[in-house]
Amino acid sequence: TRDSKENIRENYRIFSNAVGIRDESIVTSSQFHNANIKVCSYKDRGAGVIFPMPYSDMDGLVTNEKDVTLCIFSADCIPILFADPVNKCIGACHCGWKGTIKDLAKLTVEKLSTEYGADPKNMKVVIAPGIKKCCYEVSEELYRDFENKYHFNDGSFEIKDNKYYLDLPLINKNILLSAGILKENIYISDL
């Protein structure tokens, strides 16, 4: 942001205290609307908060190390959070339309599986607040790109009054289902 470094750091401290973590445990993403995923470890703690990130172009983060807090950013894009309580690993990804059409949610499931032996059937997934079909008007071209790639027949796509709408949370839910996540383990925020 354009705020001072001191104010930003203080905001991280306030947030961290409110949720019961230490701000030096946070690892932030460096989002570029891509499908790259960083495997985070204890040595990454503080990246983007205490010191500049030594990496770029990461829209997903995963870890199995304790006291490593994964932090992604979102405005209208869809933040997705993952946890496998059996294999003790977590992930977070930022799925705007670009990350969604690049299957970032599925790639995050696969990364958790390959890195930590996570089983999609054990994973709990939260699709956090973000833009929904009611408000997400897109171009006809982008609409057709999604419609041609994904053949979901559940209201993920809508044409109304010659305008084209996508439901990114629902599309990502379907992507997660295709990746092996159980329906009852997917929570979609109603915000």
PDB file of C-alpha atoms in Angstrom:
ATOM      1  CA  THR A   1       0.000   0.000   0.000  1.00  0.00           C
ATOM      2  CA  ARG A   2       0.970   3.629  -0.031  1.00  0.00           C
ATOM      3  CA  ASP A   3       0.884   3.741   3.773  1.00  0.00           C
ATOM      4  CA  SER A   4       4.101   4.060   5.758  1.00  0.00           C
ATOM      5  CA  LYS A   5       6.050   0.917   6.655  1.00  0.00           C
ATOM      6  CA  GLU A   6       5.577   1.728  10.334  1.00  0.00           C
ATOM      7  CA  ASN A   7       1.778   1.925   9.988  1.00  0.00           C
ATOM      8  CA  ILE A   8       1.628  -1.280   7.965  1.00  0.00           C
ATOM      9  CA  ARG A   9       3.744  -3.118  10.529  1.00  0.00           C
ATOM     10  CA  GLU A  10       1.551  -1.792  13.345  1.00  0.00           C
ATOM     11  CA  ASN A  11      -1.555  -3.002  11.483  1.00  0.00           C
ATOM     12  CA  TYR A  12      -0.008  -6.481  11.254  1.00  0.00           C
ATOM     13  CA  ARG A  13       0.668  -6.353  15.011  1.00  0.00           C
ATOM     14  CA  ILE A  14      -2.928  -5.336  15.749  1.00  0.00           C
ATOM     15  CA  PHE A  15      -4.295  -8.079  13.500  1.00  0.00           C
ATOM     16  CA  SER A  16      -1.921 -10.688  14.919  1.00  0.00           C
ATOM     17  CA  ASN A  17      -2.840  -9.847  18.508  1.00  0.00           C
ATOM     18  CA  ALA A  18      -6.549 -10.028  17.637  1.00  0.00           C
ATOM     19  CA  VAL A  19      -6.291 -13.546  16.194  1.00  0.00           C
ATOM     20  CA  GLY A  20      -3.692 -14.903  18.604  1.00  0.00           C
ATOM     21  CA  ILE A  21      -0.611 -15.214  16.424  1.00  0.00           C
ATOM     22  CA  ARG A  22       2.731 -13.450  16.273  1.00  0.00           C
ATOM     23  CA  ASP A  23       3.234 -11.073  13.355  1.00  0.00           C
ATOM     24  CA  GLU A  24       6.721 -12.475  12.783  1.00  0.00           C
ATOM     25  CA  SER A  25       5.122 -15.850  11.941  1.00  0.00           C
ATOM     26  CA  ILE A  26       3.332 -14.459   8.873  1.00  0.00           C
ATOM     27  CA  VAL A  27       4.401 -15.331   5.334  1.00  0.00           C
ATOM     28  CA  THR A  28       2.661 -13.247   2.674  1.00  0.00           C
ATOM     29  CA  SER A  29       1.945 -14.045  -0.937  1.00  0.00           C
ATOM     30  CA  SER A  30       3.128 -11.917  -3.843  1.00  0.00           C
ATOM     31  CA  GLN A  31       0.064 -12.209  -6.008  1.00  0.00           C
ATOM     32  CA  PHE A  32       0.194 -11.740  -9.759  1.00  0.00           C
ATOM     33  CA  HIS A  33      -2.973 -13.629 -10.755  1.00  0.00           C
ATOM     34  CA  ASN A  34      -1.033 -16.722 -11.681  1.00  0.00           C
ATOM     35  CA  ALA A  35      -1.004 -20.353 -10.578  1.00  0.00           C
ATOM     36  CA  ASN A  36       2.336 -20.561  -8.783  1.00  0.00           C
ATOM     37  CA  ILE A  37       2.514 -22.043  -5.292  1.00  0.00           C
ATOM     38  CA  LYS A  38       5.282 -21.496  -2.747  1.00  0.00           C
ATOM     39  CA  VAL A  39       6.211 -24.193  -0.254  1.00  0.00           C
ATOM     40  CA  CYS A  40       6.780 -22.213   2.956  1.00  0.00           C
ATOM     41  CA  SER A  41       8.933 -23.120   5.909  1.00  0.00           C
ATOM     42  CA  TYR A  42      10.026 -21.657   9.217  1.00  0.00           C
ATOM     43  CA  LYS A  43      12.786 -19.684   7.457  1.00  0.00           C
ATOM     44  CA  ASP A  44      10.138 -17.794   5.418  1.00  0.00           C
ATOM     45  CA  ARG A  45       8.450 -16.365   8.520  1.00  0.00           C
ATOM     46  CA  GLY A  46       8.208 -12.584   8.328  1.00  0.00           C
ATOM     47  CA  ALA A  47       8.361 -12.442   4.519  1.00  0.00           C
ATOM     48  CA  GLY A  48       6.375  -9.414   3.413  1.00  0.00           C
ATOM     49  CA  VAL A  49       5.896  -8.207   6.986  1.00  0.00           C
ATOM     50  CA  ILE A  50       9.305  -7.866   8.636  1.00  0.00           C
ATOM     51  CA  PHE A  51      11.457  -8.098   5.514  1.00  0.00           C
ATOM     52  CA  PRO A  52      10.747  -7.931   1.769  1.00  0.00           C
ATOM     53  CA  MET A  53       9.645 -11.151   0.117  1.00  0.00           C
ATOM     54  CA  PRO A  54      12.607 -12.913  -1.524  1.00  0.00           C
ATOM     55  CA  TYR A  55      10.193 -14.435  -4.077  1.00  0.00           C
ATOM     56  CA  SER A  56       7.606 -13.159  -6.511  1.00  0.00           C
ATOM     57  CA  ASP A  57       4.637 -14.306  -8.536  1.00  0.00           C
ATOM     58  CA  MET A  58       3.097 -16.580  -5.885  1.00  0.00           C
ATOM     59  CA  ASP A  59      -0.687 -16.793  -5.603  1.00  0.00           C
ATOM     60  CA  GLY A  60      -0.629 -19.891  -3.406  1.00  0.00           C
ATOM     61  CA  LEU A  61       1.187 -20.877  -0.219  1.00  0.00           C
ATOM     62  CA  VAL A  62       1.469 -24.246   1.558  1.00  0.00           C
ATOM     63  CA  THR A  63       3.213 -25.465   4.697  1.00  0.00           C
ATOM     64  CA  ASN A  64       3.291 -28.255   7.251  1.00  0.00           C
ATOM     65  CA  GLU A  65       5.430 -26.392   9.774  1.00  0.00           C
ATOM     66  CA  LYS A  66       4.051 -25.080  13.042  1.00  0.00           C
ATOM     67  CA  ASP A  67       4.103 -21.365  13.767  1.00  0.00           C
ATOM     68  CA  VAL A  68       4.062 -20.459  10.070  1.00  0.00           C
ATOM     69  CA  THR A  69       1.034 -18.298   9.280  1.00  0.00           C
ATOM     70  CA  LEU A  70       0.050 -18.118   5.612  1.00  0.00           C
ATOM     71  CA  CYS A  71      -1.353 -14.772   4.480  1.00  0.00           C
ATOM     72  CA  ILE A  72      -2.995 -14.019   1.150  1.00  0.00           C
ATOM     73  CA  PHE A  73      -4.758 -10.831   0.111  1.00  0.00           C
ATOM     74  CA  SER A  74      -8.088 -10.331  -1.555  1.00  0.00           C
ATOM     75  CA  ALA A  75     -10.517  -7.664  -2.616  1.00  0.00           C
ATOM     76  CA  ASP A  76     -13.130  -9.217  -4.882  1.00  0.00           C
ATOM     77  CA  CYS A  77     -11.031 -12.278  -5.812  1.00  0.00           C
ATOM     78  CA  ILE A  78     -11.684 -15.558  -4.031  1.00  0.00           C
ATOM     79  CA  PRO A  79      -9.404 -16.556  -1.128  1.00  0.00           C
ATOM     80  CA  ILE A  80      -9.395 -20.307  -0.526  1.00  0.00           C
ATOM     81  CA  LEU A  81      -8.019 -21.873   2.674  1.00  0.00           C
ATOM     82  CA  PHE A  82      -7.056 -25.543   3.053  1.00  0.00           C
ATOM     83  CA  ALA A  83      -6.314 -27.767   6.047  1.00  0.00           C
ATOM     84  CA  ASP A  84      -5.580 -31.469   6.309  1.00  0.00           C
ATOM     85  CA  PRO A  85      -5.966 -32.241  10.020  1.00  0.00           C
ATOM     86  CA  VAL A  86      -4.651 -35.786   9.549  1.00  0.00           C
ATOM     87  CA  ASN A  87      -1.394 -34.892   7.775  1.00  0.00           C
ATOM     88  CA  LYS A  88      -1.076 -31.553   9.610  1.00  0.00           C
ATOM     89  CA  CYS A  89      -0.650 -29.245   6.625  1.00  0.00           C
ATOM     90  CA  ILE A  90      -2.341 -26.081   5.402  1.00  0.00           C
ATOM     91  CA  GLY A  91      -2.599 -24.009   2.266  1.00  0.00           C
ATOM     92  CA  ALA A  92      -4.015 -20.740   1.011  1.00  0.00           C
ATOM     93  CA  CYS A  93      -4.564 -19.462  -2.501  1.00  0.00           C
ATOM     94  CA  HIS A  94      -5.907 -16.383  -4.238  1.00  0.00           C
ATOM     95  CA  CYS A  95      -8.309 -17.229  -7.070  1.00  0.00           C
ATOM     96  CA  GLY A  96      -9.415 -14.341  -9.205  1.00  0.00           C
ATOM     97  CA  TRP A  97     -10.688 -15.285 -12.627  1.00  0.00           C
ATOM     98  CA  LYS A  98      -7.131 -15.909 -13.845  1.00  0.00           C
ATOM     99  CA  GLY A  99      -6.229 -18.209 -10.957  1.00  0.00           C
ATOM    100  CA  THR A 100      -9.580 -19.939 -11.269  1.00  0.00           C
ATOM    101  CA  ILE A 101      -9.270 -20.676 -14.978  1.00  0.00           C
ATOM    102  CA  LYS A 102      -5.695 -21.877 -14.334  1.00  0.00           C
ATOM    103  CA  ASP A 103      -7.087 -24.351 -11.736  1.00  0.00           C
ATOM    104  CA  LEU A 104      -5.078 -22.878  -8.852  1.00  0.00           C
ATOM    105  CA  ALA A 105      -7.415 -24.466  -6.276  1.00  0.00           C
ATOM    106  CA  LYS A 106      -6.810 -27.926  -7.767  1.00  0.00           C
ATOM    107  CA  LEU A 107      -3.076 -27.256  -8.032  1.00  0.00           C
ATOM    108  CA  THR A 108      -3.033 -26.341  -4.328  1.00  0.00           C
ATOM    109  CA  VAL A 109      -4.700 -29.651  -3.454  1.00  0.00           C
ATOM    110  CA  GLU A 110      -2.101 -31.444  -5.594  1.00  0.00           C
ATOM    111  CA  LYS A 111       0.782 -29.511  -3.992  1.00  0.00           C
ATOM    112  CA  LEU A 112      -0.427 -30.419  -0.501  1.00  0.00           C
ATOM    113  CA  SER A 113      -0.651 -34.048  -1.622  1.00  0.00           C
ATOM    114  CA  THR A 114       2.770 -34.236  -3.276  1.00  0.00           C
ATOM    115  CA  GLU A 115       4.635 -32.228  -0.618  1.00  0.00           C
ATOM    116  CA  TYR A 116       3.016 -33.598   2.529  1.00  0.00           C
ATOM    117  CA  GLY A 117       1.067 -36.710   1.562  1.00  0.00           C
ATOM    118  CA  ALA A 118      -2.234 -34.948   2.187  1.00  0.00           C
ATOM    119  CA  ASP A 119      -5.337 -36.863   1.148  1.00  0.00           C
ATOM    120  CA  PRO A 120      -8.023 -34.712  -0.532  1.00  0.00           C
ATOM    121  CA  LYS A 121     -10.681 -36.735   1.321  1.00  0.00           C
ATOM    122  CA  ASN A 122      -9.259 -35.478   4.645  1.00  0.00           C
ATOM    123  CA  MET A 123      -8.967 -31.839   3.598  1.00  0.00           C
ATOM    124  CA  LYS A 124     -11.259 -29.140   4.912  1.00  0.00           C
ATOM    125  CA  VAL A 125     -11.612 -26.163   2.574  1.00  0.00           C
ATOM    126  CA  VAL A 126     -13.042 -22.687   3.124  1.00  0.00           C
ATOM    127  CA  ILE A 127     -13.953 -20.540   0.148  1.00  0.00           C
ATOM    128  CA  ALA A 128     -13.799 -17.168   1.862  1.00  0.00           C
ATOM    129  CA  PRO A 129     -15.755 -13.999   0.992  1.00  0.00           C
ATOM    130  CA  GLY A 130     -15.346 -12.713  -2.541  1.00  0.00           C
ATOM    131  CA  ILE A 131     -17.321 -11.623  -5.574  1.00  0.00           C
ATOM    132  CA  LYS A 132     -20.305 -13.751  -6.568  1.00  0.00           C
ATOM    133  CA  LYS A 133     -22.446 -14.173  -9.645  1.00  0.00           C
ATOM    134  CA  CYS A 134     -24.875 -11.445  -8.582  1.00  0.00           C
ATOM    135  CA  CYS A 135     -22.166  -8.826  -9.084  1.00  0.00           C
ATOM    136  CA  TYR A 136     -19.504 -10.378 -11.319  1.00  0.00           C
ATOM    137  CA  GLU A 137     -20.266  -9.286 -14.852  1.00  0.00           C
ATOM    138  CA  VAL A 138     -17.634 -10.317 -17.410  1.00  0.00           C
ATOM    139  CA  SER A 139     -17.105 -10.000 -21.130  1.00  0.00           C
ATOM    140  CA  GLU A 140     -18.761 -12.488 -23.435  1.00  0.00           C
ATOM    141  CA  GLU A 141     -15.307 -13.726 -24.449  1.00  0.00           C
ATOM    142  CA  LEU A 142     -14.260 -14.516 -20.877  1.00  0.00           C
ATOM    143  CA  TYR A 143     -17.647 -16.081 -20.179  1.00  0.00           C
ATOM    144  CA  ARG A 144     -17.235 -18.361 -23.208  1.00  0.00           C
ATOM    145  CA  ASP A 145     -13.682 -19.288 -22.136  1.00  0.00           C
ATOM    146  CA  PHE A 146     -15.046 -20.493 -18.786  1.00  0.00           C
ATOM    147  CA  GLU A 147     -18.065 -22.176 -20.335  1.00  0.00           C
ATOM    148  CA  ASN A 148     -15.847 -24.039 -22.813  1.00  0.00           C
ATOM    149  CA  LYS A 149     -13.394 -25.195 -20.152  1.00  0.00           C
ATOM    150  CA  TYR A 150     -15.863 -26.114 -17.429  1.00  0.00           C
ATOM    151  CA  HIS A 151     -19.083 -27.909 -18.164  1.00  0.00           C
ATOM    152  CA  PHE A 152     -20.780 -27.314 -14.834  1.00  0.00           C
ATOM    153  CA  ASN A 153     -24.547 -27.328 -15.053  1.00  0.00           C
ATOM    154  CA  ASP A 154     -25.280 -25.837 -11.647  1.00  0.00           C
ATOM    155  CA  GLY A 155     -25.679 -22.093 -12.080  1.00  0.00           C
ATOM    156  CA  SER A 156     -21.972 -21.273 -12.254  1.00  0.00           C
ATOM    157  CA  PHE A 157     -22.626 -19.321 -15.449  1.00  0.00           C
ATOM    158  CA  GLU A 158     -25.541 -17.030 -16.225  1.00  0.00           C
ATOM    159  CA  ILE A 159     -26.632 -14.778 -19.057  1.00  0.00           C
ATOM    160  CA  LYS A 160     -29.183 -12.188 -17.990  1.00  0.00           C
ATOM    161  CA  ASP A 161     -30.334  -9.174 -20.009  1.00  0.00           C
ATOM    162  CA  ASN A 162     -27.526  -9.780 -22.519  1.00  0.00           C
ATOM    163  CA  LYS A 163     -24.946  -9.578 -19.730  1.00  0.00           C
ATOM    164  CA  TYR A 164     -22.574 -12.379 -18.723  1.00  0.00           C
ATOM    165  CA  TYR A 165     -21.978 -13.452 -15.125  1.00  0.00           C
ATOM    166  CA  LEU A 166     -19.637 -15.927 -13.435  1.00  0.00           C
ATOM    167  CA  ASP A 167     -19.924 -17.427  -9.953  1.00  0.00           C
ATOM    168  CA  LEU A 168     -16.255 -17.812  -8.961  1.00  0.00           C
ATOM    169  CA  PRO A 169     -16.991 -19.435  -5.557  1.00  0.00           C
ATOM    170  CA  LEU A 170     -19.217 -22.062  -7.170  1.00  0.00           C
ATOM    171  CA  ILE A 171     -16.770 -22.670 -10.033  1.00  0.00           C
ATOM    172  CA  ASN A 172     -13.967 -23.169  -7.497  1.00  0.00           C
ATOM    173  CA  LYS A 173     -16.175 -25.512  -5.473  1.00  0.00           C
ATOM    174  CA  ASN A 174     -16.622 -27.651  -8.585  1.00  0.00           C
ATOM    175  CA  ILE A 175     -12.890 -27.580  -9.261  1.00  0.00           C
ATOM    176  CA  LEU A 176     -12.264 -28.734  -5.675  1.00  0.00           C
ATOM    177  CA  LEU A 177     -14.802 -31.538  -6.037  1.00  0.00           C
ATOM    178  CA  SER A 178     -13.016 -32.686  -9.202  1.00  0.00           C
ATOM    179  CA  ALA A 179      -9.754 -32.662  -7.198  1.00  0.00           C
ATOM    180  CA  GLY A 180     -11.223 -35.134  -4.703  1.00  0.00           C
ATOM    181  CA  ILE A 181     -12.365 -32.815  -1.912  1.00  0.00           C
ATOM    182  CA  LEU A 182     -15.552 -34.132  -0.325  1.00  0.00           C
ATOM    183  CA  LYS A 183     -18.639 -31.945  -0.732  1.00  0.00           C
ATOM    184  CA  GLU A 184     -19.269 -31.917   3.027  1.00  0.00           C
ATOM    185  CA  ASN A 185     -15.707 -30.623   3.596  1.00  0.00           C
ATOM    186  CA  ILE A 186     -16.169 -27.483   1.498  1.00  0.00           C
ATOM    187  CA  TYR A 187     -17.559 -24.365   3.171  1.00  0.00           C
ATOM    188  CA  ILE A 188     -18.523 -21.376   1.014  1.00  0.00           C
ATOM    189  CA  SER A 189     -18.927 -18.072   2.838  1.00  0.00           C
ATOM    190  CA  ASP A 190     -22.282 -16.403   2.293  1.00  0.00           C
ATOM    191  CA  LEU A 191     -20.694 -12.952   2.533  1.00  0.00           C
TER     192      LEU A 191
END
